[in-house]
PDB file of C-alpha atoms in Angstrom:
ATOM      1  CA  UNK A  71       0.000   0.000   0.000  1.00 68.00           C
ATOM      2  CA  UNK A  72       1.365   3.114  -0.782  1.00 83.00           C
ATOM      3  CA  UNK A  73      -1.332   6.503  -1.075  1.00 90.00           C
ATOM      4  CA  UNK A  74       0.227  10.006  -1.544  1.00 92.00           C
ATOM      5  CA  UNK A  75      -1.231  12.407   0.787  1.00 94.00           C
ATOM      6  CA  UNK A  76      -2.614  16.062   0.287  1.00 96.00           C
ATOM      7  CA  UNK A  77       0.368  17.004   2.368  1.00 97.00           C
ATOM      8  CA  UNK A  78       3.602  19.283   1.656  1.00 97.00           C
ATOM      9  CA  UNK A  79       6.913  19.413   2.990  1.00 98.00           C
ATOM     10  CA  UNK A  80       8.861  21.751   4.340  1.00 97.00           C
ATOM     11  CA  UNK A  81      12.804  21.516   4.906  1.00 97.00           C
ATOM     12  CA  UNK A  82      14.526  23.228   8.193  1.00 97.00           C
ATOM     13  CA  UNK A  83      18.054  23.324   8.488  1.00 96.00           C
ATOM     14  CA  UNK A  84      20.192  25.861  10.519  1.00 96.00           C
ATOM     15  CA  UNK A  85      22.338  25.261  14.216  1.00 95.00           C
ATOM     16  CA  UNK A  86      19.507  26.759  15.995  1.00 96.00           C
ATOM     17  CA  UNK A  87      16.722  24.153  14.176  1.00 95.00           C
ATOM     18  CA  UNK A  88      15.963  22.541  17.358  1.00 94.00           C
ATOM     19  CA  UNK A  89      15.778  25.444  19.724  1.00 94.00           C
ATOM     20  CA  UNK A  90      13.327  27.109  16.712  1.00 96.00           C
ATOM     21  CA  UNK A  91      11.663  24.533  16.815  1.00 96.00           C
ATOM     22  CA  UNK A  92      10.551  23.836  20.241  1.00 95.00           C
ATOM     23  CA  UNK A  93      10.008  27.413  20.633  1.00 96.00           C
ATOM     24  CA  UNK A  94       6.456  27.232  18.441  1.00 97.00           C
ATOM     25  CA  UNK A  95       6.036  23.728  18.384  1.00 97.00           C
ATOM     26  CA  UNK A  96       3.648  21.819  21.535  1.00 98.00           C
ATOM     27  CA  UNK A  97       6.034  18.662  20.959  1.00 97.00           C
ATOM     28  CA  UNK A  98       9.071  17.974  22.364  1.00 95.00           C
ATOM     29  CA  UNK A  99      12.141  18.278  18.832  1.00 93.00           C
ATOM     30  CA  UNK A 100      12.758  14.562  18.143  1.00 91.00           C
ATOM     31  CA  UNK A 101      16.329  13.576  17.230  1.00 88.00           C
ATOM     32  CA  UNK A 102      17.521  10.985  14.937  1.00 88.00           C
ATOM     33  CA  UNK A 103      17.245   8.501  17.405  1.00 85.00           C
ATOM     34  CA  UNK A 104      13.516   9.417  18.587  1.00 86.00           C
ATOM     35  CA  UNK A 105      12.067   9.157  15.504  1.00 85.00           C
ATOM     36  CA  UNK A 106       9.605  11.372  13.933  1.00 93.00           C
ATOM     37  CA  UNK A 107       7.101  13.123  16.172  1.00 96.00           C
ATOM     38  CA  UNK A 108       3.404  14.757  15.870  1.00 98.00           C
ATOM     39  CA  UNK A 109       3.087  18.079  16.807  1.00 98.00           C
ATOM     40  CA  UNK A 110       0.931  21.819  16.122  1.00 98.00           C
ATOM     41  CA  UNK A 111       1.952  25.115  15.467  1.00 98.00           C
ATOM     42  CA  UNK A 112      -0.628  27.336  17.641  1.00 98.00           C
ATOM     43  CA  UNK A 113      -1.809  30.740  18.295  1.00 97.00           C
ATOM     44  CA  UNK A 114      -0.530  33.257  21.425  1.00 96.00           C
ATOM     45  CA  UNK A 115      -3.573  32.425  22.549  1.00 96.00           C
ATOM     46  CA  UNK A 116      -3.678  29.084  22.646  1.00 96.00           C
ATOM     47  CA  UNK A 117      -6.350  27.510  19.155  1.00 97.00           C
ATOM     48  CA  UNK A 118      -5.065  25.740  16.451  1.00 98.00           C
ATOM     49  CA  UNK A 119      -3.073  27.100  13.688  1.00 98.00           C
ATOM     50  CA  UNK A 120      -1.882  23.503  11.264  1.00 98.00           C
ATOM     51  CA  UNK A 121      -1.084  20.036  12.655  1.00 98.00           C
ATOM     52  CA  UNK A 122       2.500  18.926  11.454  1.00 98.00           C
ATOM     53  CA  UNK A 123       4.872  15.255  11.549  1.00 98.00           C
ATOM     54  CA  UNK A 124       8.464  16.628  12.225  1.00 98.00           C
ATOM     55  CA  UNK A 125      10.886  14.315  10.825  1.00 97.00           C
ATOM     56  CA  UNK A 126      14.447  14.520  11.818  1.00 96.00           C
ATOM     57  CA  UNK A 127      17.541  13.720   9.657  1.00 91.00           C
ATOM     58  CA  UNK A 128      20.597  14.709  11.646  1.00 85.00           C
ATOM     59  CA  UNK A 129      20.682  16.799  14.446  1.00 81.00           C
ATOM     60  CA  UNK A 130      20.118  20.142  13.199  1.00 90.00           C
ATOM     61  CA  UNK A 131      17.857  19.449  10.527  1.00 95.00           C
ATOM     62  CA  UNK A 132      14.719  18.748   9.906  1.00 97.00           C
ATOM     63  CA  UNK A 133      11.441  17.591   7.300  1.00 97.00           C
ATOM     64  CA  UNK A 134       7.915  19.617   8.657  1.00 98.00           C
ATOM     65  CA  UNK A 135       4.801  17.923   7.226  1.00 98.00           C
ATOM     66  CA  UNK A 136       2.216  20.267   7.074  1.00 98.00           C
ATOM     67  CA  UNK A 137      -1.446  20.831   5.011  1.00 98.00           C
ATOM     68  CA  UNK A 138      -0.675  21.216   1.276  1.00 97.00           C
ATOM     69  CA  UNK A 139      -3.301  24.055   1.285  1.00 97.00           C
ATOM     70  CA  UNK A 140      -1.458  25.690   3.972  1.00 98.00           C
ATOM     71  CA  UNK A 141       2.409  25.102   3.378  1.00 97.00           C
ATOM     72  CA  UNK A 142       2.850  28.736   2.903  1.00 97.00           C
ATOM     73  CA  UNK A 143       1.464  30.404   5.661  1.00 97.00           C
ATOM     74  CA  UNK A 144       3.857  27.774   7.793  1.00 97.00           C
ATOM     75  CA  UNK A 145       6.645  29.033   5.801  1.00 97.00           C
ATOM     76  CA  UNK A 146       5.360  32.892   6.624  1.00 96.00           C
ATOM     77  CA  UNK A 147       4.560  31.787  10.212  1.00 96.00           C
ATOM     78  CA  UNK A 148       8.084  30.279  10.905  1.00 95.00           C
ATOM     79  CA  UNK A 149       9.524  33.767   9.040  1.00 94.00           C
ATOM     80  CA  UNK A 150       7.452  35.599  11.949  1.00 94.00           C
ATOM     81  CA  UNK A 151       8.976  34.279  14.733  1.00 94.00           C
ATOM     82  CA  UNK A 152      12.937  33.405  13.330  1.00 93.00           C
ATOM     83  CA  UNK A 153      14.455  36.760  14.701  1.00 89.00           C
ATOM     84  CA  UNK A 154      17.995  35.952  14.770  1.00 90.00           C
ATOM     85  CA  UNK A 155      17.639  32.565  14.734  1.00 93.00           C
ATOM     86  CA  UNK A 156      20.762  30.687  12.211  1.00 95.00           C
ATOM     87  CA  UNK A 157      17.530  28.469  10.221  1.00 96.00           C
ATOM     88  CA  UNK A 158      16.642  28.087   7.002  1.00 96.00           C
ATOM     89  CA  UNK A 159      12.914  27.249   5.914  1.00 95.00           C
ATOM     90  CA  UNK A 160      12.120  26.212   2.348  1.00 95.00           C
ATOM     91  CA  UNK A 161       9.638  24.382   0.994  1.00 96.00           C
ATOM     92  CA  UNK A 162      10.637  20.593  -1.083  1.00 96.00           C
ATOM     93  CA  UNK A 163       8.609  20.945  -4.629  1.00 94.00           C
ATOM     94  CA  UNK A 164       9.629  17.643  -5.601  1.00 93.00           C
ATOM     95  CA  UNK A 165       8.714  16.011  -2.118  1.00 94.00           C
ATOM     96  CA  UNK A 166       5.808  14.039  -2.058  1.00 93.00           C
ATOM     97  CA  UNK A 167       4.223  12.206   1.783  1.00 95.00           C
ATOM     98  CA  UNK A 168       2.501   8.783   1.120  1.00 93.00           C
ATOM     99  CA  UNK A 169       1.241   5.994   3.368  1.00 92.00           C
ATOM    100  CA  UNK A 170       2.759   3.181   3.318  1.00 88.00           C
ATOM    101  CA  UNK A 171       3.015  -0.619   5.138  1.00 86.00           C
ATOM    102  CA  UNK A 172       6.671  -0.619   3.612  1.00 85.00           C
ATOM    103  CA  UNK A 173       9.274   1.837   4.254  1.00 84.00           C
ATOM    104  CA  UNK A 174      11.202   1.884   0.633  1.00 80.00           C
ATOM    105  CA  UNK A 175      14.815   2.293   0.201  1.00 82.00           C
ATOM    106  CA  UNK A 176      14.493   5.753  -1.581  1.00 82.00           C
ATOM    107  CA  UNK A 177      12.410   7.270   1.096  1.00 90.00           C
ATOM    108  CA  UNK A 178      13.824  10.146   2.559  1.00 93.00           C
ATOM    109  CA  UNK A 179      12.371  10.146   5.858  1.00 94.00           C
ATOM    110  CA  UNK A 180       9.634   7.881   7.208  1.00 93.00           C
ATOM    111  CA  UNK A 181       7.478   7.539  10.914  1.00 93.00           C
ATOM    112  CA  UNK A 182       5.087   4.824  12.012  1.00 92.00           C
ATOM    113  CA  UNK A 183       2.345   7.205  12.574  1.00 93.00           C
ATOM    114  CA  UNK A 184       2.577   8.343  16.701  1.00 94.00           C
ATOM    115  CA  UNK A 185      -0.963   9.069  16.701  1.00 95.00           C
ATOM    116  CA  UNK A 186      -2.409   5.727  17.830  1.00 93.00           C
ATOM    117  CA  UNK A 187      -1.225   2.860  19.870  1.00 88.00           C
ATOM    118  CA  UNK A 188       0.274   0.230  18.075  1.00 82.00           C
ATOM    119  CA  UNK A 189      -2.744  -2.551  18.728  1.00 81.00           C
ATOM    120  CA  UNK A 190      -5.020  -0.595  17.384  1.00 82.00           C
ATOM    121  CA  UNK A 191      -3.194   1.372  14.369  1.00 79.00           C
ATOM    122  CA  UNK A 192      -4.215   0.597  10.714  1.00 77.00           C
ATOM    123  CA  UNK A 193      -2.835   4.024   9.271  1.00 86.00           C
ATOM    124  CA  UNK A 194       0.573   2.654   8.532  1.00 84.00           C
ATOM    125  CA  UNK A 195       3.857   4.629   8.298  1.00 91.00           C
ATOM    126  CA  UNK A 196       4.534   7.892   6.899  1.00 94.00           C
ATOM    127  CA  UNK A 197       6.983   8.330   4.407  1.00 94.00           C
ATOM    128  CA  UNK A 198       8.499  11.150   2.577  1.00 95.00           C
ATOM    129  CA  UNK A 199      10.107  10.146  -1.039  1.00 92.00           C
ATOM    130  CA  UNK A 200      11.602  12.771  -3.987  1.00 88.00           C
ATOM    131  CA  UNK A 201      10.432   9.559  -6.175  1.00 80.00           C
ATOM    132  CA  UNK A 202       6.946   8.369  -7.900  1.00 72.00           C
ATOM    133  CA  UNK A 203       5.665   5.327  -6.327  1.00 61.00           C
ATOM    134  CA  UNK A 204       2.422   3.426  -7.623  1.00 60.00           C
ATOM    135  CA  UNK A 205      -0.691   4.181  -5.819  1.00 59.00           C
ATOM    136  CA  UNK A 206      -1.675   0.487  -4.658  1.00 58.00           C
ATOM    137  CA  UNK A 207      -4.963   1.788  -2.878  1.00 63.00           C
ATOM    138  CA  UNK A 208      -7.232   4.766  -2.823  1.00 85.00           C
ATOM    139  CA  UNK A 209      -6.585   8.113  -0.692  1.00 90.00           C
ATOM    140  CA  UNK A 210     -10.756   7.409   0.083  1.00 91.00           C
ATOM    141  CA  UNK A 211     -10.210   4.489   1.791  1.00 90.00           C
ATOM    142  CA  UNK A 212      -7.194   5.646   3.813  1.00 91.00           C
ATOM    143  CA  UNK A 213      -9.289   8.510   4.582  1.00 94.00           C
ATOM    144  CA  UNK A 214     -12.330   6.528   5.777  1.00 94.00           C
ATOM    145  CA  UNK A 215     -10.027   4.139   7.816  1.00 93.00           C
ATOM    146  CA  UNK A 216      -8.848   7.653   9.602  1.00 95.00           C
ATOM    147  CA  UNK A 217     -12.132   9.018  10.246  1.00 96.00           C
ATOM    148  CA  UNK A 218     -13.406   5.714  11.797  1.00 95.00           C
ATOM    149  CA  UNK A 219     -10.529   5.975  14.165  1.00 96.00           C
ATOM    150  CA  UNK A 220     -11.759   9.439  14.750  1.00 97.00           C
ATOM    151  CA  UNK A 221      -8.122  11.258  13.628  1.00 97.00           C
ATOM    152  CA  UNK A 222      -8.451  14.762  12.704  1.00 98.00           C
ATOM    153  CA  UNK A 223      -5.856  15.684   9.959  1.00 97.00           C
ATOM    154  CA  UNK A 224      -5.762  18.899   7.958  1.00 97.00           C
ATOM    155  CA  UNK A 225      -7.711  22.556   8.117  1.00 97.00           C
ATOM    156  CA  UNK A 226     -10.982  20.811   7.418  1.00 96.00           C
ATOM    157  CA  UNK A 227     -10.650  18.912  10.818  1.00 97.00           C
ATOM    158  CA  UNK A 228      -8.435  21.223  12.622  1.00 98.00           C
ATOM    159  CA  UNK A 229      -9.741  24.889  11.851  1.00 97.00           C
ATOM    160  CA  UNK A 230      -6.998  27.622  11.991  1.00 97.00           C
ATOM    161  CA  UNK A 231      -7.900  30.322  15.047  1.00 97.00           C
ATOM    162  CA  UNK A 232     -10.471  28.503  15.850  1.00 97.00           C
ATOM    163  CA  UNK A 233      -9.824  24.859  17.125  1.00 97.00           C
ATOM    164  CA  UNK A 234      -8.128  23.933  20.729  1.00 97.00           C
ATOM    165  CA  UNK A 235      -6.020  21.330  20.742  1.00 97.00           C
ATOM    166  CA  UNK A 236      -7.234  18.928  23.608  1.00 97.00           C
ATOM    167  CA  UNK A 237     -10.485  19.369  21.741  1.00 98.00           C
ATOM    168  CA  UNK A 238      -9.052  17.572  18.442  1.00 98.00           C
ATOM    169  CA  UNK A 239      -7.594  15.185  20.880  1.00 98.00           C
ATOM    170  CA  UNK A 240      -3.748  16.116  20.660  1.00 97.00           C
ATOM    171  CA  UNK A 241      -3.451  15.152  24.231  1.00 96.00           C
ATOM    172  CA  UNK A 242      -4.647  11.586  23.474  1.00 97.00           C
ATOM    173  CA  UNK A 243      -2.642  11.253  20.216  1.00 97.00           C
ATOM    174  CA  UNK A 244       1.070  11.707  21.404  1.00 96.00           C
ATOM    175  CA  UNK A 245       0.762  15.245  19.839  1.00 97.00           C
ATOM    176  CA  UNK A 246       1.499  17.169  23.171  1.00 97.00           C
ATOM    177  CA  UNK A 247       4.624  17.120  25.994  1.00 96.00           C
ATOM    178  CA  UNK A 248       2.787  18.886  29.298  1.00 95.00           C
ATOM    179  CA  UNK A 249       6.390  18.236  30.824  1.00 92.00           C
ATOM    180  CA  UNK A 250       8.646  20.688  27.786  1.00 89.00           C
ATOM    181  CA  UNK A 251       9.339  24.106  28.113  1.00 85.00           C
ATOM    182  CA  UNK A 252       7.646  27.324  26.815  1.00 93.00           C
ATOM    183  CA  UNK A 253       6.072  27.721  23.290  1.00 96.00           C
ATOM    184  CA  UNK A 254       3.690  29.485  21.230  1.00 96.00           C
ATOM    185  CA  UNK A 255       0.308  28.964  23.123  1.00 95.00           C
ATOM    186  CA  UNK A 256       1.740  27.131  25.671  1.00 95.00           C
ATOM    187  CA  UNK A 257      -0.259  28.600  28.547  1.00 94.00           C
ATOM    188  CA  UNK A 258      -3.621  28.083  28.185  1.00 92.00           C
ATOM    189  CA  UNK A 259      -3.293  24.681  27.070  1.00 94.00           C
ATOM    190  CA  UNK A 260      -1.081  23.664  30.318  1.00 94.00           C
ATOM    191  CA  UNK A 261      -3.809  25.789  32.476  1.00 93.00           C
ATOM    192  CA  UNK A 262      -6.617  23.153  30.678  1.00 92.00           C
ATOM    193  CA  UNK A 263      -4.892  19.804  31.077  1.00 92.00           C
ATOM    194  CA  UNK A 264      -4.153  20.586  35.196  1.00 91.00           C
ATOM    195  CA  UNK A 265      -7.272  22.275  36.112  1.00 89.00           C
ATOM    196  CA  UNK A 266      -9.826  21.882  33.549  1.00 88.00           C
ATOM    197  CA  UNK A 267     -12.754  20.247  31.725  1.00 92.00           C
ATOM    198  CA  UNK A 268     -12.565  19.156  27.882  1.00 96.00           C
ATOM    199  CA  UNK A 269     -16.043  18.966  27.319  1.00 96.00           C
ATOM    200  CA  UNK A 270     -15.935  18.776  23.714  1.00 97.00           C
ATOM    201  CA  UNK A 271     -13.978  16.332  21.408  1.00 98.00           C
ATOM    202  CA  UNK A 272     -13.316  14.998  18.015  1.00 98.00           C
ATOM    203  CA  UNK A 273     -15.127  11.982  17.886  1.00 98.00           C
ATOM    204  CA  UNK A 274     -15.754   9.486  14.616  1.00 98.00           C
ATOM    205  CA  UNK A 275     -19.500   9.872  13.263  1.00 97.00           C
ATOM    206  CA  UNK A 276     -21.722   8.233  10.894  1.00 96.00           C
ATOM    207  CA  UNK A 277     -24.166  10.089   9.189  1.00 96.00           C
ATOM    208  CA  UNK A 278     -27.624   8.246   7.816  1.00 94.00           C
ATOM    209  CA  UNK A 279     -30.164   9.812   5.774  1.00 92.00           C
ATOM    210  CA  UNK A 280     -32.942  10.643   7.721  1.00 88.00           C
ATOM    211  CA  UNK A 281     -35.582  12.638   5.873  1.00 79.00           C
ATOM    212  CA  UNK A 282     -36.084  15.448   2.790  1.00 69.00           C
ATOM    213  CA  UNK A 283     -34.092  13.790   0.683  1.00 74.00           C
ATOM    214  CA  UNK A 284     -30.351  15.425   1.851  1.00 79.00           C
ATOM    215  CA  UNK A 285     -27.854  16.394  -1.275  1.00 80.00           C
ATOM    216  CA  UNK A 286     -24.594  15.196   0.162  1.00 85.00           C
ATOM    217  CA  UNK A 287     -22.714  16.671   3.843  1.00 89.00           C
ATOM    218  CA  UNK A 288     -22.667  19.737   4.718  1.00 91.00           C
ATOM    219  CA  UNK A 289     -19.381  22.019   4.620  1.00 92.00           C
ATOM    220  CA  UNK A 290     -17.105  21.674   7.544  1.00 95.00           C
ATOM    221  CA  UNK A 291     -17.820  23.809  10.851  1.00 96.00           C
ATOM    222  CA  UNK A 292     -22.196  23.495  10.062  1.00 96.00           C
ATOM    223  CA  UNK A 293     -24.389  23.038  13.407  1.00 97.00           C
ATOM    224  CA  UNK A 294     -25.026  19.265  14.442  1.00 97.00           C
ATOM    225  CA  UNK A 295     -28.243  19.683  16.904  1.00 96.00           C
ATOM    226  CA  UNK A 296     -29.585  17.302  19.858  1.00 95.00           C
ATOM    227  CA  UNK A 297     -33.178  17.289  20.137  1.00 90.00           C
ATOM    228  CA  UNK A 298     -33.631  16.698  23.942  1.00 89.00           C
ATOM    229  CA  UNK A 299     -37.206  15.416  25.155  1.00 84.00           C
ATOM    230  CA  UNK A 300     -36.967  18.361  27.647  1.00 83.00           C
ATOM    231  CA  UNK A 301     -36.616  21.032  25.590  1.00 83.00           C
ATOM    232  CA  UNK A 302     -38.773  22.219  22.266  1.00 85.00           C
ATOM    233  CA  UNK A 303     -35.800  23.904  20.290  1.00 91.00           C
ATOM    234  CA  UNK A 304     -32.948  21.559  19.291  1.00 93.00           C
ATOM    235  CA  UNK A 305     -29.679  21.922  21.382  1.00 94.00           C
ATOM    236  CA  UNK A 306     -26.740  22.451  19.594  1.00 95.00           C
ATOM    237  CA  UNK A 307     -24.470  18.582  19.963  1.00 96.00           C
ATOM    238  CA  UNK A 308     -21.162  19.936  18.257  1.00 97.00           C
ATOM    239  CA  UNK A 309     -20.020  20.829  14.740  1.00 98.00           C
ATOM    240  CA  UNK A 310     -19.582  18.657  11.681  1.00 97.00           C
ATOM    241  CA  UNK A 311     -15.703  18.186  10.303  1.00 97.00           C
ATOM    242  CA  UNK A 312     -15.293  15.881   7.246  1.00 95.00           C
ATOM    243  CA  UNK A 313     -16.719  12.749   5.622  1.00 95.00           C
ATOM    244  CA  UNK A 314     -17.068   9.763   2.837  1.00 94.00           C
ATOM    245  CA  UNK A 315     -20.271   9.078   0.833  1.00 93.00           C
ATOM    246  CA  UNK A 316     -20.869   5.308   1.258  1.00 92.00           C
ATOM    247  CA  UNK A 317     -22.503   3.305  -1.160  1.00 91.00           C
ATOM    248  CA  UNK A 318     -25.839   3.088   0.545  1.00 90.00           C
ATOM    249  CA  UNK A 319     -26.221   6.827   1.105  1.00 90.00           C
ATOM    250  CA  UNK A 320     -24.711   7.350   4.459  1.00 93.00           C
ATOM    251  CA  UNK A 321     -21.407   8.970   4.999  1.00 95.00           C
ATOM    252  CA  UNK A 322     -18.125   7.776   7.580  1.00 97.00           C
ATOM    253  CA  UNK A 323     -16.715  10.977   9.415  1.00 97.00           C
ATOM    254  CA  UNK A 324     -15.732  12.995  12.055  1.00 98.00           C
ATOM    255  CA  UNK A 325     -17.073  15.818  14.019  1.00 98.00           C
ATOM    256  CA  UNK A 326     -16.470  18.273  17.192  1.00 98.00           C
ATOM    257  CA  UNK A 327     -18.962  16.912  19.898  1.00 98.00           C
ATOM    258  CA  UNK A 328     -20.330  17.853  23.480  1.00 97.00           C
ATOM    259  CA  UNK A 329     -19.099  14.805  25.182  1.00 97.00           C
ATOM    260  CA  UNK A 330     -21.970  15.232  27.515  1.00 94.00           C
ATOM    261  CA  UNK A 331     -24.894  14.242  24.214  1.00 94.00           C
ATOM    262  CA  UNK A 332     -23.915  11.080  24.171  1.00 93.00           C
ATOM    263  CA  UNK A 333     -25.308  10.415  27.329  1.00 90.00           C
ATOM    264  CA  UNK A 334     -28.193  12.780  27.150  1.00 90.00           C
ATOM    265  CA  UNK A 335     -29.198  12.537  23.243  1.00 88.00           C
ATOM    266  CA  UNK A 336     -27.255   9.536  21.387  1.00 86.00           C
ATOM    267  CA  UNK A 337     -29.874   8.346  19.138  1.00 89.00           C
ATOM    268  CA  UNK A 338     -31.403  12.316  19.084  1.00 91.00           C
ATOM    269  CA  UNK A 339     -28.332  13.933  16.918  1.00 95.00           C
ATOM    270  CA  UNK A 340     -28.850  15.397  13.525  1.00 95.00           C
ATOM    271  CA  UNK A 341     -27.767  17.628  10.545  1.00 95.00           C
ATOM    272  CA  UNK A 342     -29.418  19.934   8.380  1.00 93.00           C
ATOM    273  CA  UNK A 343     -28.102  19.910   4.726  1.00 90.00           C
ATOM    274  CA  UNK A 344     -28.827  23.103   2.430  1.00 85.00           C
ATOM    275  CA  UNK A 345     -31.533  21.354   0.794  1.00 84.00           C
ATOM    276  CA  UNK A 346     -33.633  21.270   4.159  1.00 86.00           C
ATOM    277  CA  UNK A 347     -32.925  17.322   4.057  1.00 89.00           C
ATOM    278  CA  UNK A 348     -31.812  16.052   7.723  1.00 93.00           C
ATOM    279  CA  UNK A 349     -28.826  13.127   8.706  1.00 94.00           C
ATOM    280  CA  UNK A 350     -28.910  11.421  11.895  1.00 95.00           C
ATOM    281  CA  UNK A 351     -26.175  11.577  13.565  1.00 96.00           C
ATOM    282  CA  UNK A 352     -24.435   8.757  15.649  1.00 97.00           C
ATOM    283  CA  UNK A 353     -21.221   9.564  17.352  1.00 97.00           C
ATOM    284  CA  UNK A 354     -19.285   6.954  19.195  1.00 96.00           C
ATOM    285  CA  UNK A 355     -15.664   6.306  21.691  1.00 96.00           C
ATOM    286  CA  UNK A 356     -12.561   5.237  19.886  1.00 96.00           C
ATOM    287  CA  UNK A 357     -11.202   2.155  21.368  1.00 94.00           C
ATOM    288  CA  UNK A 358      -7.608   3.471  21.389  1.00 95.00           C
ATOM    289  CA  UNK A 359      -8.410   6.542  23.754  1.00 96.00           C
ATOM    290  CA  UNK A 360      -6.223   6.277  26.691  1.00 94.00           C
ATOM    291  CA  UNK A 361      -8.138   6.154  30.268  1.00 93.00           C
ATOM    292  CA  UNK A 362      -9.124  10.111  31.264  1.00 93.00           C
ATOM    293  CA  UNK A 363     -11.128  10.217  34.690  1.00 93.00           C
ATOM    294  CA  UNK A 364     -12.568  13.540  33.691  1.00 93.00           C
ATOM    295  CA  UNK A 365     -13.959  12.107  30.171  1.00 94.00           C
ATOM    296  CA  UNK A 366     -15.110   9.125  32.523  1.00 93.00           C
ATOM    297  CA  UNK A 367     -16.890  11.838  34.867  1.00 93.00           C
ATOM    298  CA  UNK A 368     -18.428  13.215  31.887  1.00 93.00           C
ATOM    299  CA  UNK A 369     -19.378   9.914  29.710  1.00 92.00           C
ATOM    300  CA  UNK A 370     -20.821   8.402  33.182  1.00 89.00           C
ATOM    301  CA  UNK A 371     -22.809  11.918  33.711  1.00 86.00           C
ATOM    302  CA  UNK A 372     -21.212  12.869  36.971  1.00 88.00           C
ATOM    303  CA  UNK A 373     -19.601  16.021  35.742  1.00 84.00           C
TER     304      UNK A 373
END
């Protein structure tokens, strides 16, 4: 299997790359030895800017994977904050990221993806190649096998200036260190993991045709609504990310939910497409998320 991603790459080099780097990155630099990492560039304040795989290939150099839609507003991003800094940001044209169960010889940098546990990861290794390879299998079904794991990837999932990261589950997917020193953003997103609540989260979703005849999912960011038996107007359940059509009408996806519908309205969740036609909504718990007494509090309704 080998799928080329929408994603770009972007090529640091410089005696201060590491220091740079851990200065607006919430991940820890990897070296060599570490092997790539998962990481996001964020705001002062604290929401989402791009998600990004840092690959390293000696000690003072490294590959950024970032958005293809968004590769230059890294590179203008990085320019913002390199000062003095001795680094040099560029982006690789001929670069191309695939997925891949092999790691071929002319790859130039490659990661099993640090997102998920190993039991329970199908979304194989990431690999970065200045080489063609033939596509074996579809970017659609790599996509749907992501979205059923419920892994937000990209500015449709992750929405620049808007997004918090423990929301899209950064803290869960190795894409955080609580423990490194300051960064970009760094402060509200400490002040949340110690003392409080993530009451929303990216969760996997399947959407079902439920009446007026829908014309396909909505954009990213539309309303999902919860209607409650206790209350006439519908609730507002979260926000709708991404999805695939399936074959029988119904679409595999993700979306931003209240954690706290799917003990209060599971089987009451729905989506309003342009047309006036309605999905249901069912939202469920990846297997792979790591134990989290508050998300117990709130799942079990005692928080």
């Amino acid at each position: 299997m080998k799928i080329p991603l929408p994603r770009s790459v972007l090529n640091l080099t410089g005696l201060d790359s590491i220091k740079f780097l851990n200065g607006i990155c919430t991940q820890t630099i990897p070296t060599p030895s570490d092997g790539g990492r998962y990481a996001a560039f964020l705001t002062p304040q604290g929401r989402m800017l791009y998600d990004t795989f840092i690959y390293p290939y000696d000690n003072n150099s490294y590959y950024l994977e970032v958005d293809n839609r968004v590769s230059d507003s890294v590179l203008a991003l990085c320019k913002k904050y390199q000062l003095r800094s001795k680094v040099r940001l560029h982006k690789m044209d001929n670069a191309t990221v695939y997925a891949s169960n092999d790691i071929p010889n002319d790859s130039i940098a490659s990661m099993q993806d640090p997102r998920i546990p190993s039991p329970f990861n199908s979304l194989a290794n990431r690999i970065i190649s200045t080489c063609e390879h033939t596509q074996s299998n579809s970017l659609e079904e790599y996509t749907r096998d992501r979205y059923k794991l419920g892994i937000p990837e990209g500015i449709d999932d992750i929405w620049p200036d808007k997004s918090l990261p423990l929301e899209c589950n950064l803290d869960y997917m190795n894409g955080v260190n609580f423990r490194k020193g300051c960064y970009v953003g760094q402060e509200l997103t400490i002040r949340t993991h110690h003392t409080g609540v993530v009451r929303k989260r990216v969760l996997p979703m399947k959407l079902t045709p439920l009446d007026g005849n829908p014309d396909g999912i909505p954009a990213p960011m539309t309303n999902i609504y919860a209607q409650l038996p206790t209350i006439k107007k519908p609730k507002q359940a979260g926000k709708l990310c991404t999805g695939i059509a399936n074959t029988d009408g119904s679409y595999d996806g993700i979306g931003l939910f209240r954690l706290e519908m799917l003990v209060r309205a599971s089987e009451d969740m729905f989506v309003t497409t342009e047309n006036g036609g309605r999905y249901k909504v069912n939202a469920s718990i990846p297997s792979w998320w790591p134990h989290d007494d508050k998300t117990e509090a709130i799942l079990n309704g005692e928080l």
